[in-house]
Amino acid sequence: MSQEKVKHRERLSGVFAPLATPFDGQGNLLLEKLASNVEKLNKTRLRGYLALGTNGEFRSLSGPEQMKVLKTIVSAASPEKVIMAGTGAESAPVSVELCQQAAEIGAHYGSLITPFFFAKKMSDRALIDYFIQVAERSPIPVLLYNNPGVTNITMSTTVIKEVSSHPKILGMKDSSAGNLSAYLVNAQPGFCVLAGSANFFFTGLIMGAVGGVLSLADVFPEPCCNLYELGVAGKLKEGRDLQLQILKLNQMVSGKFGVAGVKAAMDLVGFYGGPPRAPLLPLTAEEKKKLREDLIASGFMKE
Amino acid sequence: MSQEKVKHRERLSGVFAPLATPFDGQGNLLLEKLASNVEKLNKTRLRGYLALGTNGEFRSLSGPEQMKVLKTIVSAASPEKVIMAGTGAESAPVSVELCQQAAEIGAHYGSLITPFFFAKKMSDRALIDYFIQVAERSPIPVLLYNNPGVTNITMSTTVIKEVSSHPKILGMKDSSAGNLSAYLVNAQPGFCVLAGSANFFFTGLIMGAVGGVLSLADVFPEPCCNLYELGVAGKLKEGRDLQLQILKLNQMVSGKFGVAGVKAAMDLVGFYGGPPRAPLLPLTAEEKKKLREDLIASGFMKE
Amino acid sequence: MSQEKVKHRERLSGVFAPLATPFDGQGNLLLEKLASNVEKLNKTRLRGYLALGTNGEFRSLSGPEQMKVLKTIVSAASPEKVIMAGTGAESAPVSVELCQQAAEIGAHYGSLITPFFFAKKMSDRALIDYFIQVAERSPIPVLLYNNPGVTNITMSTTVIKEVSSHPKILGMKDSSAGNLSAYLVNAQPGFCVLAGSANFFFTGLIMGAVGGVLSLADVFPEPCCNLYELGVAGKLKEGRDLQLQILKLNQMVSGKFGVAGVKAAMDLVGFYGGPPRAPLLPLTAEEKKKLREDLIASGFMKE
Amino acid sequence: MSQEKVKHRERLSGVFAPLATPFDGQGNLLLEKLASNVEKLNKTRLRGYLALGTNGEFRSLSGPEQMKVLKTIVSAASPEKVIMAGTGAESAPVSVELCQQAAEIGAHYGSLITPFFFAKKMSDRALIDYFIQVAERSPIPVLLYNNPGVTNITMSTTVIKEVSSHPKILGMKDSSAGNLSAYLVNAQPGFCVLAGSANFFFTGLIMGAVGGVLSLADVFPEPCCNLYELGVAGKLKEGRDLQLQILKLNQMVSGKFGVAGVKAAMDLVGFYGGPPRAPLLPLTAEEKKKLREDLIASGFMKE
């Protein structure tokens, strides 16, 4: 592994929070709330942040809004935090433009979701060409982002085998349940795989993932960092026990309610969550009440 | 039906071409090619154009590019042509913004695809609220756009029943195969349904659709208009025969190759098609050769 | 078309009821109820019956039970009624065995659903070989059965093109919404296509289908026969109006509730429907009450 | 945990081979080949066998054939081997009948796949009622079988929570990638979870699975038993390394080719595999050659 790759591997190792984007009840951006959330998270052991991810409702923002959000995060983040930014659009030229803008603002890595508007046409060849085209023209290195729950595309191991030695494609985030080991074993040495969900974070680490981008870290960053440390240390019994608890916790929040649930839980623990943008619906009063009870019963939230 | 609705119904009756967006080999916009395509189509019996639809690769364009494309189409279209514009983004605020921009440029109708990034959360309630929010704040009336092949969401008849009496929601385009009659029978009187594919255009007209937005009309506008006229006149035998031929033709082009096929066929018949934007791949030389032979054999293209 | 094919075409033209299989509350077969249902249907204009179809819960029966059901139907049917039997299992040898048993009992046609346990392996080649193997060894001619809602397989037009000239493969039943015209235009001359749902029966007839196998005919055989006659006669206005009403009716019954709904509606109009076999659940008391009200409101059922 | 449950847990701990069913080129059963395969496997550390599973093509067999296969396996198995039998049909009465027949023949456990013909109707309530009905009337205890790749149904954690305390429902086999931990944390204490694929066997064991039913064990039983022992011993480094190798191996065989690949690989290592039953296609000569090369390159097969 090159010196360069070793450095990047170190920077990608740990827990990343895919920051939620705060809105008011009319769907207007609340950038100061975002800054304040980041300032709180700065004090945690989080390795860094993902701006403009699925949990940041990046596709619900206009182009200019996306950049305002990223600027806010970059400004508010303490210097040791690593910043990834969702720069994957539906075409190579637009994704390149986003990578350029993100680089200028100060993001360290671009994150490229598999384009999926034309999902049925996304052959291995189409994806490989796309990822390489964007990486070559991006000023910052990129990470691939596999999320079949959203895209209906599961990146093949052929794609990973082909692009994982590219000097500008440093790793991937895998939010599918069950393909992470296959990516690990098919990737070229040095390629960094991050778990995209707290549900399989511990087993991912056991198998060789370097870290995770976990929506649960928006709400409960410290338990996620504990789990990371148990994984790195190979503490099987404690790790399994915490993983199972965190899995249950994650199901209550994003498993059941998605982004709206993450935001509602953020409100409950002292961050600003607020409502998602339409067409996403916020939790009902009853759902919020139940969520509060569940979180207290879980032991992760104090009454 | 109100005078207003009668007028809109008349304007939506007929065949619309969902215009392709021309690019060069590097993915750069070629607006003059687009204008020239429109000028050729102005001479046909087409009722109008859909700018920024699926076949226009609207999600492959940046926000500013979308508006350049729309401006070009509005400028080049002859005055009697009706202009619809794809203004459906992934959130209400962004869709409203697109409707406002499209209205300023001169589009007559906005077309709202069902948001689908969070497809699993798109309950009837979520979609109804979204469509009404956007319609209320749009300066121009809107049409809904149902395309489960892309979105993995089939709009329910409950949604149509609820929103089809809204004064700003005038109709819908249905690209699903097999739900058009159900929308027709559940919609409030006066709601205009357009077929979103040449595959079921004739039967759609028989059942009560007012027109169609047909990618095949980008390539073969006149046969599509012939089919429309046979449908309106209720000429069963001739209509069926032409429908079956057109179905076969459509399968050769967009059925087999999607947008890239429509563009390749445009090149063959004298429009500018050109390559799609990456990650979509253009047809290979061999595929183009086969397409040419198939089109000639179909009788719709002269050698 | 051969004399033989003309004769078969005539026999397949019209409306077929895919007979429900009556059970008691413990899931025991009630063959006398089945016979009595058939005797009532004998007096209608139905062209014939499909025994052991999806609505007959054929896969919920053991092998010996399947043959008891078929025998009961064959015995009870009046001689002019044509009998199809579901003889499609998950492998060629078992399907052949079912065809042989069905032939002995007196069925006129076997119906072969696309095997789907190994759906991901059902390439065109696999399906073509399978259909031909079974047809060659079946004593009676067979019809193909396409039902992606159950099987997650949509038969390709390539399959139809290849097998539709086989002397023992006379036609198909298409329950997918939206592929019927494509099958018609790709099939060899003389191949009989039947609509598999009342939702698109009229347009199917307009396009060239010879008949339909309609679960709604289990409940309302006469309106289905009326629709058939309007389709054959090409009466556009009356046909469309009845089609739209029947579509609404069908949605209340099998659209909403599937087999359990068809059975509940049968009970309401004087047939024996009864409960489906577990794991299918019967309608709740409240659902039955609502169904009754809806059917009365539809005008198709007298109070 | 009751004495009884402890005993069953011990009997379910380890690696099970889901035995393939041998056929000749015409699809005829070759029971003596099956017996001979079992005799070879008797000498391994395998805990037992699954008769009539997905890899046994159980749905491709007639009812009487299924029982012949089971008898052959029970007779050939050495006394310490534990026998599970696929007894899940598409309805409660038929599944109960299969459980009774399997019990008479000598199977120790029945395995109940989620019924899936009516997949869209398989609510939690429907599945819970079904599993309990069958378990109550089965003479032998049952295991649930979750395989969404075949059934398009992912059993919910609600189902597991409700049925996992039933005295006759002792555990489950999970072939989905990514739900195993969720089942573990939601099940009542003592419920046994087995991994249904070698792809996630090691991490499954780490999280609390008691064993696995692995198609790879039909071909390479000893490496699968090695992986089991590393998992039980919590040897992280060796376990991970072997897991990654086995994952790659599994992808070459069943990942790429399914049942036909397992059978072809069996032929290569000295078992009788033979062709699958139509409509499944056997590997082509070229595919077999490539498989042979891949297996040799993997190091698991001697040249």
PDB file of N, CA and C in Angstrom, chain C residues 239-267:
ATOM      1  N   GLY C 239     -69.115  -0.872 -24.927  1.00  0.00           N
ATOM      2  CA  GLY C 239     -68.036  -1.719 -24.421  1.00  0.00           C
ATOM      3  C   GLY C 239     -67.180  -0.984 -23.409  1.00  0.00           C
ATOM      4  N   ARG C 240     -66.795   0.235 -23.767  1.00  0.00           N
ATOM      5  CA  ARG C 240     -65.971   1.002 -22.837  1.00  0.00           C
ATOM      6  C   ARG C 240     -66.714   1.247 -21.529  1.00  0.00           C
ATOM      7  N   ASP C 241     -67.983   1.608 -21.625  1.00  0.00           N
ATOM      8  CA  ASP C 241     -68.727   1.915 -20.403  1.00  0.00           C
ATOM      9  C   ASP C 241     -68.809   0.674 -19.497  1.00  0.00           C
ATOM     10  N   LEU C 242     -69.122  -0.463 -20.101  1.00  0.00           N
ATOM     11  CA  LEU C 242     -69.221  -1.674 -19.280  1.00  0.00           C
ATOM     12  C   LEU C 242     -67.845  -2.067 -18.741  1.00  0.00           C
ATOM     13  N   GLN C 243     -66.828  -1.915 -19.580  1.00  0.00           N
ATOM     14  CA  GLN C 243     -65.469  -2.249 -19.119  1.00  0.00           C
ATOM     15  C   GLN C 243     -65.090  -1.432 -17.881  1.00  0.00           C
ATOM     16  N   LEU C 244     -65.391  -0.160 -17.916  1.00  0.00           N
ATOM     17  CA  LEU C 244     -65.010   0.690 -16.779  1.00  0.00           C
ATOM     18  C   LEU C 244     -65.780   0.288 -15.520  1.00  0.00           C
ATOM     19  N   GLN C 245     -67.046  -0.036 -15.687  1.00  0.00           N
ATOM     20  CA  GLN C 245     -67.821  -0.502 -14.527  1.00  0.00           C
ATOM     21  C   GLN C 245     -67.277  -1.819 -13.980  1.00  0.00           C
ATOM     22  N   ILE C 246     -66.933  -2.694 -14.896  1.00  0.00           N
ATOM     23  CA  ILE C 246     -66.447  -4.019 -14.487  1.00  0.00           C
ATOM     24  C   ILE C 246     -65.067  -3.909 -13.842  1.00  0.00           C
ATOM     25  N   LEU C 247     -64.291  -2.989 -14.329  1.00  0.00           N
ATOM     26  CA  LEU C 247     -62.983  -2.745 -13.715  1.00  0.00           C
ATOM     27  C   LEU C 247     -63.152  -2.324 -12.259  1.00  0.00           C
ATOM     28  N   LYS C 248     -64.071  -1.416 -12.026  1.00  0.00           N
ATOM     29  CA  LYS C 248     -64.338  -0.948 -10.656  1.00  0.00           C
ATOM     30  C   LYS C 248     -64.811  -2.101  -9.783  1.00  0.00           C
ATOM     31  N   LEU C 249     -65.691  -2.891 -10.360  1.00  0.00           N
ATOM     32  CA  LEU C 249     -66.225  -4.053  -9.644  1.00  0.00           C
ATOM     33  C   LEU C 249     -65.106  -5.029  -9.298  1.00  0.00           C
ATOM     34  N   ASN C 250     -64.273  -5.276 -10.252  1.00  0.00           N
ATOM     35  CA  ASN C 250     -63.173  -6.226 -10.062  1.00  0.00           C
ATOM     36  C   ASN C 250     -62.201  -5.737  -8.990  1.00  0.00           C
ATOM     37  N   GLN C 251     -62.009  -4.443  -8.931  1.00  0.00           N
ATOM     38  CA  GLN C 251     -61.104  -3.893  -7.918  1.00  0.00           C
ATOM     39  C   GLN C 251     -61.650  -4.082  -6.511  1.00  0.00           C
ATOM     40  N   MET C 252     -62.956  -3.993  -6.373  1.00  0.00           N
ATOM     41  CA  MET C 252     -63.587  -4.207  -5.057  1.00  0.00           C
ATOM     42  C   MET C 252     -63.394  -5.628  -4.560  1.00  0.00           C
ATOM     43  N   VAL C 253     -63.366  -6.542  -5.505  1.00  0.00           N
ATOM     44  CA  VAL C 253     -63.394  -7.959  -5.156  1.00  0.00           C
ATOM     45  C   VAL C 253     -61.970  -8.508  -5.158  1.00  0.00           C
ATOM     46  N   SER C 254     -61.477  -8.893  -6.308  1.00  0.00           N
ATOM     47  CA  SER C 254     -60.167  -9.552  -6.278  1.00  0.00           C
ATOM     48  C   SER C 254     -59.016  -8.547  -6.221  1.00  0.00           C
ATOM     49  N   GLY C 255     -59.233  -7.339  -6.722  1.00  0.00           N
ATOM     50  CA  GLY C 255     -58.174  -6.335  -6.634  1.00  0.00           C
ATOM     51  C   GLY C 255     -57.801  -6.070  -5.187  1.00  0.00           C
ATOM     52  N   LYS C 256     -58.806  -5.950  -4.370  1.00  0.00           N
ATOM     53  CA  LYS C 256     -58.582  -5.579  -2.970  1.00  0.00           C
ATOM     54  C   LYS C 256     -58.257  -6.795  -2.120  1.00  0.00           C
ATOM     55  N   PHE C 257     -58.916  -7.916  -2.383  1.00  0.00           N
ATOM     56  CA  PHE C 257     -58.858  -9.041  -1.447  1.00  0.00           C
ATOM     57  C   PHE C 257     -58.334 -10.341  -2.049  1.00  0.00           C
ATOM     58  N   GLY C 258     -58.087 -10.394  -3.337  1.00  0.00           N
ATOM     59  CA  GLY C 258     -57.590 -11.623  -3.944  1.00  0.00           C
ATOM     60  C   GLY C 258     -58.611 -12.746  -3.845  1.00  0.00           C
ATOM     61  N   VAL C 259     -58.110 -13.960  -3.762  1.00  0.00           N
ATOM     62  CA  VAL C 259     -58.956 -15.156  -3.744  1.00  0.00           C
ATOM     63  C   VAL C 259     -59.993 -15.084  -2.617  1.00  0.00           C
ATOM     64  N   ALA C 260     -59.578 -14.590  -1.456  1.00  0.00           N
ATOM     65  CA  ALA C 260     -60.512 -14.512  -0.331  1.00  0.00           C
ATOM     66  C   ALA C 260     -61.686 -13.604  -0.663  1.00  0.00           C
ATOM     67  N   GLY C 261     -61.431 -12.552  -1.448  1.00  0.00           N
ATOM     68  CA  GLY C 261     -62.484 -11.636  -1.848  1.00  0.00           C
ATOM     69  C   GLY C 261     -63.428 -12.265  -2.861  1.00  0.00           C
ATOM     70  N   VAL C 262     -62.864 -13.011  -3.807  1.00  0.00           N
ATOM     71  CA  VAL C 262     -63.704 -13.703  -4.786  1.00  0.00           C
ATOM     72  C   VAL C 262     -64.641 -14.661  -4.047  1.00  0.00           C
ATOM     73  N   LYS C 263     -64.102 -15.380  -3.083  1.00  0.00           N
ATOM     74  CA  LYS C 263     -64.925 -16.340  -2.334  1.00  0.00           C
ATOM     75  C   LYS C 263     -66.004 -15.641  -1.511  1.00  0.00           C
ATOM     76  N   ALA C 264     -65.649 -14.535  -0.875  1.00  0.00           N
ATOM     77  CA  ALA C 264     -66.636 -13.795  -0.081  1.00  0.00           C
ATOM     78  C   ALA C 264     -67.747 -13.273  -0.990  1.00  0.00           C
ATOM     79  N   ALA C 265     -67.379 -12.793  -2.172  1.00  0.00           N
ATOM     80  CA  ALA C 265     -68.391 -12.280  -3.100  1.00  0.00           C
ATOM     81  C   ALA C 265     -69.264 -13.414  -3.618  1.00  0.00           C
ATOM     82  N   MET C 266     -68.665 -14.587  -3.842  1.00  0.00           N
ATOM     83  CA  MET C 266     -69.462 -15.745  -4.262  1.00  0.00           C
ATOM     84  C   MET C 266     -70.543 -16.046  -3.223  1.00  0.00           C
ATOM     85  N   ASP C 267     -70.146 -16.021  -1.960  1.00  0.00           N
ATOM     86  CA  ASP C 267     -71.125 -16.247  -0.895  1.00  0.00           C
ATOM     87  C   ASP C 267     -72.270 -15.248  -0.965  1.00  0.00           C
TER      88      ASP C 267
END
